[in-house]
Short mmCIF file of C-alpha atoms in Angstrom, two decimals:
data_model
loop_
_atom_site.label_atom_id
_atom_site.label_comp_id
_atom_site.label_asym_id
_atom_site.label_seq_id
_atom_site.Cartn_x
_atom_site.Cartn_y
_atom_site.Cartn_z
CA UNK J 967 122.27 70.96 105.88
CA UNK J 968 124.62 71.32 102.92
CA UNK J 969 127.72 73.44 103.16
CA UNK J 970 127.12 77.06 102.23
CA UNK J 971 123.43 77.01 103.18
CA UNK J 972 121.75 78.93 106.01
CA UNK J 973 118.26 79.34 107.47
CA UNK J 974 116.26 82.41 108.53
CA UNK J 975 117.24 81.63 112.13
CA UNK J 976 120.83 82.51 111.19
CA UNK J 977 120.21 85.95 109.66
CA UNK J 978 122.15 87.74 112.40
CA UNK J 979 125.26 85.63 111.88
CA UNK J 980 126.42 87.25 108.64
CA UNK J 981 128.39 90.38 107.83
CA UNK J 982 125.99 91.36 105.07
CA UNK J 983 122.77 90.20 103.45
CA UNK J 984 122.58 90.38 99.66
CA UNK J 985 119.28 90.36 97.79
CA UNK J 986 119.96 88.91 94.34
CA UNK J 987 116.46 89.59 93.04
CA UNK J 988 115.45 92.36 90.65
CA UNK J 989 115.15 95.98 91.81
CA UNK J 990 111.36 95.69 91.44
CA UNK J 991 111.19 92.68 93.75
CA UNK J 992 113.52 94.39 96.21
CA UNK J 993 111.38 97.55 96.22
CA UNK J 994 108.26 95.59 97.11
CA UNK J 995 109.92 94.07 100.18
CA UNK J 996 113.23 92.71 101.37
CA UNK J 997 115.00 91.45 104.45
CA UNK J 998 115.81 94.46 106.68
CA UNK J 999 119.32 95.74 106.07
CA UNK J 1000 119.79 93.82 102.81
CA UNK J 1001 121.59 95.39 99.86
CA UNK J 1002 120.23 94.81 96.35
CA UNK J 1003 122.79 93.29 93.96
CA UNK J 1004 120.57 91.81 91.24
CA UNK J 1005 121.88 89.00 89.06
CA UNK J 1006 119.13 89.91 86.57
CA UNK J 1007 117.64 93.37 86.31
CA UNK J 1008 113.92 94.00 85.78
CA UNK J 1009 114.06 93.88 81.98
CA UNK J 1010 116.44 90.91 81.82
CA UNK J 1011 114.21 88.80 84.03
CA UNK J 1012 111.25 89.49 81.73
CA UNK J 1013 113.33 88.55 78.67
CA UNK J 1014 114.53 85.28 80.22
CA UNK J 1015 111.07 84.38 81.53
CA UNK J 1016 109.44 85.02 78.16
CA UNK J 1017 112.10 83.01 76.37
CA UNK J 1018 111.64 80.12 78.83
CA UNK J 1019 107.92 79.93 78.08
CA UNK J 1020 107.85 80.77 74.38
CA UNK J 1021 111.10 79.28 73.02
CA UNK J 1022 112.88 76.73 75.20
CA UNK J 1023 114.22 76.34 78.73
CA UNK J 1024 117.69 75.67 77.29
CA UNK J 1025 117.80 78.93 75.33
CA UNK J 1026 116.52 80.80 78.37
CA UNK J 1027 119.25 79.30 80.56
CA UNK J 1028 121.91 79.98 77.95
CA UNK J 1029 121.02 83.65 77.58
CA UNK J 1030 120.14 84.05 81.26
CA UNK J 1031 123.39 82.40 82.34
CA UNK J 1032 125.41 84.92 80.34
CA UNK J 1033 123.46 87.82 81.84
CA UNK J 1034 123.90 86.44 85.36
CA UNK J 1035 127.64 85.97 84.86
CA UNK J 1036 128.03 89.50 83.53
CA UNK J 1037 126.05 91.03 86.42
CA UNK J 1038 127.87 89.05 89.09
CA UNK J 1039 131.20 90.08 87.59
CA UNK J 1040 130.13 93.72 87.73
CA UNK J 1041 129.21 93.38 91.41
CA UNK J 1042 132.54 91.68 92.20
CA UNK J 1043 134.50 94.39 90.39
CA UNK J 1044 132.40 97.14 91.91
CA UNK J 1045 130.53 96.70 95.20
CA UNK J 1046 132.72 93.88 96.47
CA UNK J 1047 136.01 95.55 95.62
CA UNK J 1048 138.02 95.66 98.82
CA UNK J 1049 135.89 93.19 100.80
CA UNK J 1050 138.30 91.23 103.04
CA UNK J 1051 138.77 87.47 102.75
CA UNK J 1052 136.99 86.96 106.07
CA UNK J 1053 133.83 88.73 104.73
CA UNK J 1054 130.82 86.44 105.18
CA UNK J 1055 127.71 87.35 103.16
CA UNK J 1056 124.29 85.70 103.03
CA UNK J 1057 122.62 85.68 99.62
CA UNK J 1058 118.97 85.13 98.79
CA UNK J 1059 116.59 85.26 95.84
CA UNK J 1060 112.89 84.43 95.57
CA UNK J 1061 112.97 80.73 96.53
CA UNK J 1062 116.63 80.06 97.18
CA UNK J 1063 117.10 78.79 93.65
CA UNK J 1064 119.34 79.46 90.70
CA UNK J 1065 119.86 83.20 91.09
CA UNK J 1066 121.19 83.11 94.64
CA UNK J 1067 122.76 79.70 94.02
CA UNK J 1068 124.89 81.00 91.15
CA UNK J 1069 125.91 84.08 93.12
CA UNK J 1070 126.85 82.02 96.18
CA UNK J 1071 128.87 79.54 94.11
CA UNK J 1072 130.88 82.33 92.46
CA UNK J 1073 131.67 84.03 95.76
CA UNK J 1074 132.69 80.77 97.41
CA UNK J 1075 134.95 79.98 94.45
CA UNK J 1076 136.63 83.35 94.97
CA UNK J 1077 137.25 82.46 98.60
CA UNK J 1078 134.54 84.22 100.59
CA UNK J 1079 132.44 82.17 103.02
CA UNK J 1080 129.20 83.02 101.24
CA UNK J 1081 125.96 81.27 102.16
CA UNK J 1082 122.65 80.85 100.37
CA UNK J 1083 119.40 81.37 102.29
CA UNK J 1084 117.40 78.15 102.16
CA UNK J 1085 113.96 78.85 100.74
CA UNK J 1086 114.91 82.44 99.88
CA UNK J 1087 112.64 85.42 100.39
CA UNK J 1088 109.58 83.17 100.31
CA UNK J 1089 110.71 81.45 103.51
CA UNK J 1090 111.56 84.80 105.09
CA UNK J 1091 108.05 86.04 104.26
CA UNK J 1092 106.52 83.07 106.09
CA UNK J 1093 108.85 83.81 109.00
CA UNK J 1094 107.62 87.43 109.16
CA UNK J 1095 103.96 86.39 109.29
CA UNK J 1096 104.57 83.69 111.89
CA UNK J 1097 106.73 85.95 114.08
CA UNK J 1098 104.17 88.77 114.13
CA UNK J 1099 101.43 86.29 115.07
CA UNK J 1100 103.60 84.74 117.78
CA UNK J 1101 105.13 87.85 119.36
CA UNK J 1102 102.21 90.29 119.23
CA UNK J 1103 100.16 88.65 122.04
CA UNK J 1104 103.22 88.77 124.30
CA UNK J 1105 103.55 92.57 124.10
CA UNK J 1106 102.29 94.73 126.98
CA UNK J 1107 100.60 97.25 124.72
CA UNK J 1108 99.29 100.60 125.92
CA UNK J 1109 97.03 102.18 123.34
CA UNK J 1110 97.06 105.98 123.08
CA UNK J 1111 93.53 107.12 122.26
CA UNK J 1112 92.09 110.54 121.60
CA UNK J 1113 90.05 112.46 119.08
CA UNK J 1114 91.63 113.77 115.89
CA UNK J 1115 93.98 116.64 116.65
CA UNK J 1116 94.93 115.35 120.09
CA UNK J 1117 98.57 115.02 119.06
CA UNK J 1118 98.71 111.26 119.54
CA UNK J 1119 101.53 110.70 117.06
CA UNK J 1120 103.57 113.55 118.50
CA UNK J 1121 103.01 112.12 121.99
CA UNK J 1122 104.28 108.74 120.76
CA UNK J 1123 107.40 110.45 119.46
CA UNK J 1124 107.85 112.18 122.81
CA UNK J 1125 107.42 108.88 124.64
CA UNK J 1126 110.18 107.39 122.48
CA UNK J 1127 112.46 110.33 123.28
CA UNK J 1128 111.80 109.72 126.96
CA UNK J 1129 112.93 106.10 126.67
CA UNK J 1130 109.64 104.24 126.20
CA UNK J 1131 109.10 101.44 123.70
CA UNK J 1132 106.97 102.78 120.84
CA UNK J 1133 105.37 101.17 117.80
CA UNK J 1134 104.61 104.09 115.48
CA UNK J 1135 102.40 102.44 112.88
CA UNK J 1136 101.64 105.66 111.03
CA UNK J 1137 105.34 106.30 110.54
CA UNK J 1138 105.83 102.77 109.22
CA UNK J 1139 102.80 103.21 106.94
CA UNK J 1140 103.84 106.73 105.81
CA UNK J 1141 100.30 107.94 106.40
CA UNK J 1142 98.49 109.78 109.22
CA UNK J 1143 95.50 107.49 109.05
CA UNK J 1144 92.77 110.02 108.33
CA UNK J 1145 91.13 111.03 105.06
CA UNK J 1146 93.67 113.88 104.91
CA UNK J 1147 96.53 111.69 106.09
CA UNK J 1148 98.58 111.18 102.91
CA UNK J 1149 102.07 112.63 103.31
CA UNK J 1150 103.42 114.98 100.61
CA UNK J 1151 106.98 113.68 100.69
CA UNK J 1152 106.54 109.94 101.30
CA UNK J 1153 104.74 107.24 99.37
CA UNK J 1154 103.19 104.39 101.31
CA UNK J 1155 105.20 101.17 101.17
CA UNK J 1156 103.89 97.93 99.74
CA UNK J 1157 101.79 95.80 102.08
CA UNK J 1158 104.57 93.21 102.44
CA UNK J 1159 107.15 95.89 103.26
CA UNK J 1160 104.80 97.37 105.87
CA UNK J 1161 104.42 94.00 107.57
CA UNK J 1162 108.18 93.43 107.46
CA UNK J 1163 108.73 96.83 109.11
CA UNK J 1164 106.29 95.86 111.89
CA UNK J 1165 108.09 92.54 112.32
CA UNK J 1166 111.45 94.31 112.52
CA UNK J 1167 110.20 96.61 115.28
CA UNK J 1168 108.37 94.16 117.50
CA UNK J 1169 111.08 91.51 117.46
CA UNK J 1170 113.35 93.95 119.33
CA UNK J 1171 110.81 94.89 122.02
CA UNK J 1172 111.15 93.67 125.59
CA UNK J 1173 108.02 91.85 126.69
CA UNK J 1174 108.41 92.92 130.35
CA UNK J 1175 107.97 96.62 129.50
CA UNK J 1176 105.02 98.52 127.95
CA UNK J 1177 104.84 99.17 124.22
CA UNK J 1178 102.96 102.34 123.33
CA UNK J 1179 100.92 102.38 120.14
CA UNK J 1180 98.32 104.74 118.70
CA UNK J 1181 94.72 103.62 118.36
CA UNK J 1182 94.18 102.76 114.68
CA UNK J 1183 91.50 101.31 112.48
CA UNK J 1184 92.20 98.16 110.48
CA UNK J 1185 93.61 100.27 107.64
CA UNK J 1186 96.13 103.10 107.55
CA UNK J 1187 95.71 104.65 104.16
CA UNK J 1188 95.67 101.66 101.81
CA UNK J 1189 97.60 99.36 104.15
CA UNK J 1190 96.03 96.71 106.38
CA UNK J 1191 97.23 95.99 109.91
CA UNK J 1192 98.01 92.32 110.63
CA UNK J 1193 94.99 90.69 112.21
CA UNK J 1194 96.86 89.51 115.30
CA UNK J 1195 98.10 93.06 115.93
CA UNK J 1196 94.78 94.89 115.58
CA UNK J 1197 92.99 92.33 117.75
CA UNK J 1198 95.62 92.58 120.50
CA UNK J 1199 95.51 96.37 120.36
CA UNK J 1200 91.74 96.38 120.80
CA UNK J 1201 91.97 94.26 123.94
CA UNK J 1202 94.89 96.17 125.47
CA UNK J 1203 94.72 98.89 128.16
CA UNK J 1204 94.15 102.39 126.81
CA UNK J 1205 95.32 105.85 127.84
CA UNK J 1206 93.08 108.67 126.60
CA UNK J 1207 94.36 112.12 125.68
CA UNK J 1208 91.53 114.56 126.40
CA UNK J 1209 92.63 117.77 124.68
CA UNK J 1210 90.61 120.96 124.61
CA UNK J 1211 88.96 121.96 121.31
CA UNK J 1212 91.15 125.06 121.13
CA UNK J 1213 94.35 123.05 121.59
CA UNK J 1214 93.25 120.50 119.00
CA UNK J 1215 92.43 123.07 116.36
CA UNK J 1216 95.68 124.95 116.89
CA UNK J 1217 97.58 121.68 116.65
CA UNK J 1218 95.88 120.63 113.41
CA UNK J 1219 96.53 123.99 111.78
CA UNK J 1220 100.25 123.57 112.58
CA UNK J 1221 100.57 119.85 111.91
CA UNK J 1222 98.62 119.85 108.63
CA UNK J 1223 99.81 123.22 107.34
CA UNK J 1224 101.41 121.50 104.34
CA UNK J 1225 97.93 120.69 103.00
CA UNK J 1226 97.64 124.31 101.93
CA UNK J 1227 100.61 123.81 99.60
CA UNK J 1228 98.68 121.45 97.31
CA UNK J 1229 95.09 122.66 97.09
CA UNK J 1230 94.27 120.20 94.29
CA UNK J 1231 95.23 117.22 96.45
CA UNK J 1232 93.36 118.70 99.43
CA UNK J 1233 90.20 119.09 97.38
CA UNK J 1234 90.59 115.57 96.03
CA UNK J 1235 90.70 114.22 99.58
CA UNK J 1236 87.65 116.26 100.59
CA UNK J 1237 85.80 114.76 97.63
CA UNK J 1238 86.37 111.33 99.15
CA UNK J 1239 83.82 112.29 101.81
CA UNK J 1240 81.05 112.52 99.24
CA UNK J 1241 78.21 110.34 100.43
CA UNK J 1242 79.27 110.83 104.05
CA UNK J 1243 78.55 114.56 104.08
CA UNK J 1244 75.92 116.60 102.27
CA UNK J 1245 76.75 118.18 98.94
CA UNK J 1246 76.22 121.59 100.52
CA UNK J 1247 78.78 120.87 103.24
CA UNK J 1248 81.31 119.53 100.76
CA UNK J 1249 80.89 122.58 98.53
CA UNK J 1250 81.58 124.84 101.51
CA UNK J 1251 84.66 122.82 102.48
CA UNK J 1252 85.99 122.92 98.93
CA UNK J 1253 85.55 126.70 98.87
CA UNK J 1254 87.40 127.00 102.18
CA UNK J 1255 90.24 124.84 100.85
CA UNK J 1256 90.56 126.87 97.65
CA UNK J 1257 90.59 130.15 99.57
CA UNK J 1258 93.21 128.91 102.05
CA UNK J 1259 90.96 129.15 105.10
CA UNK J 1260 92.44 126.06 106.72
CA UNK J 1261 91.57 126.96 110.31
CA UNK J 1262 87.87 127.28 109.50
CA UNK J 1263 88.01 124.13 107.36
CA UNK J 1264 89.71 122.09 110.07
CA UNK J 1265 87.28 123.35 112.69
CA UNK J 1266 84.33 122.13 110.66
CA UNK J 1267 86.02 118.82 109.84
CA UNK J 1268 86.53 118.23 113.57
CA UNK J 1269 82.94 119.07 114.48
CA UNK J 1270 81.12 117.42 111.59
CA UNK J 1271 83.34 114.51 110.54
CA UNK J 1272 86.15 113.47 112.85
CA UNK J 1273 84.48 113.76 116.26
CA UNK J 1274 81.28 111.91 115.27
CA UNK J 1275 83.45 109.22 113.65
CA UNK J 1276 85.57 108.93 116.79
CA UNK J 1277 82.51 108.58 119.01
CA UNK J 1278 81.13 105.81 116.83
CA UNK J 1279 84.29 103.80 116.46
CA UNK J 1280 86.69 104.09 119.39
CA UNK J 1281 84.47 103.03 122.27
CA UNK J 1282 83.24 99.97 120.41
CA UNK J 1283 86.62 98.93 119.08
CA UNK J 1284 88.79 99.44 122.16
CA UNK J 1285 87.13 97.63 125.02
CA UNK J 1286 89.05 99.31 127.88
CA UNK J 1287 88.62 102.89 126.65
CA UNK J 1288 85.67 103.70 128.89
CA UNK J 1289 87.71 102.98 132.03
CA UNK J 1290 91.03 104.32 130.73
CA UNK J 1291 92.98 107.01 132.60
CA UNK J 1292 92.45 110.40 130.96
CA UNK J 1293 95.21 112.92 130.42
CA UNK J 1294 93.71 116.42 130.27
CA UNK J 1295 95.66 118.64 127.87
CA UNK J 1296 95.18 122.31 126.99
CA UNK J 1297 98.54 122.81 125.27
CA UNK J 1298 99.78 120.76 122.30
CA UNK J 1299 102.84 122.87 121.56
CA UNK J 1300 106.12 120.88 121.52
CA UNK J 1301 106.58 121.61 125.22
CA UNK J 1302 102.97 120.64 125.96
CA UNK J 1303 103.38 117.36 124.07
CA UNK J 1304 106.51 116.48 126.07
CA UNK J 1305 104.63 117.23 129.29
CA UNK J 1306 101.71 115.03 128.20
CA UNK J 1307 104.11 112.14 127.51
CA UNK J 1308 105.64 112.55 130.98
CA UNK J 1309 102.19 112.44 132.56
CA UNK J 1310 101.32 109.27 130.63
CA UNK J 1311 104.47 107.55 131.90
CA UNK J 1312 103.70 108.75 135.43
CA UNK J 1313 100.17 107.34 135.18
CA UNK J 1314 101.39 103.81 134.49
CA UNK J 1315 101.07 101.35 137.38
CA UNK J 1316 104.39 100.46 138.95
#
């Protein structure tokens, strides 16, 4: 391999990873921990690309080269001010081409031991997909099941606090998974970024210890789970949280209280059930939402939508659920959730 080049297998060897792509490309997905120092910004890349196609490659390179030089100089004067001589960055762009090549050359001329990622982000993307497919079947997954309102996500968080390995897919997806699951303060990531986040979690797991994950469908909000992951989850041992109806309703009222802050969004989500529920039922639920009667609304959603859906889907999708150990819970307060997590860990075979 040529001097100043590195592969995805060497990602951990560098002091810093620099993404030389545009902010838009970086926002869609990037190598975990990378910093975005674009050699062309969003608008400049469009200008250069249009010029390349409509005028001439030479003119595009002439104008683009000046833009790249100006942007690299700004990064050297700014972000890299004070970096020591021994600083060793890895730089990548889309395919490991001219953008990261120019940046690497400049930094090496200055005296830093900069390297260019061979194949760029495109090669890293292939690495993510292959790693998820390879590592997922090796994980000792334990799938936390339970009807809506059973506090599964909070139990996962408690398990993590108690030292267990946890893959919180809903946190990575920024969505609670249900029709009312959109979060008010977080947008869902792009599909590629979601898969990269999964990759970054599972590559650090020990394969000789359980990994707890919540039972999910193939989609969380608008994001799809990798096929290897969902299939492994569905074959893995389950642990069922069997919470009382009273505990579930009280939990939902607390955990989804923010839905009352945006009645328009709540009604919009209820409308998504049209065709699954009668018009009469939907009209009643919309009235309850508008009048702030969340406890009554959630009670009906549990009885008429979520529980029937759970009965239809979980048993068929998760093959070990019928024989899974059941954790009976009548308290889903923070203390009750911690206790449930302790009981789940105690129920594991030694």
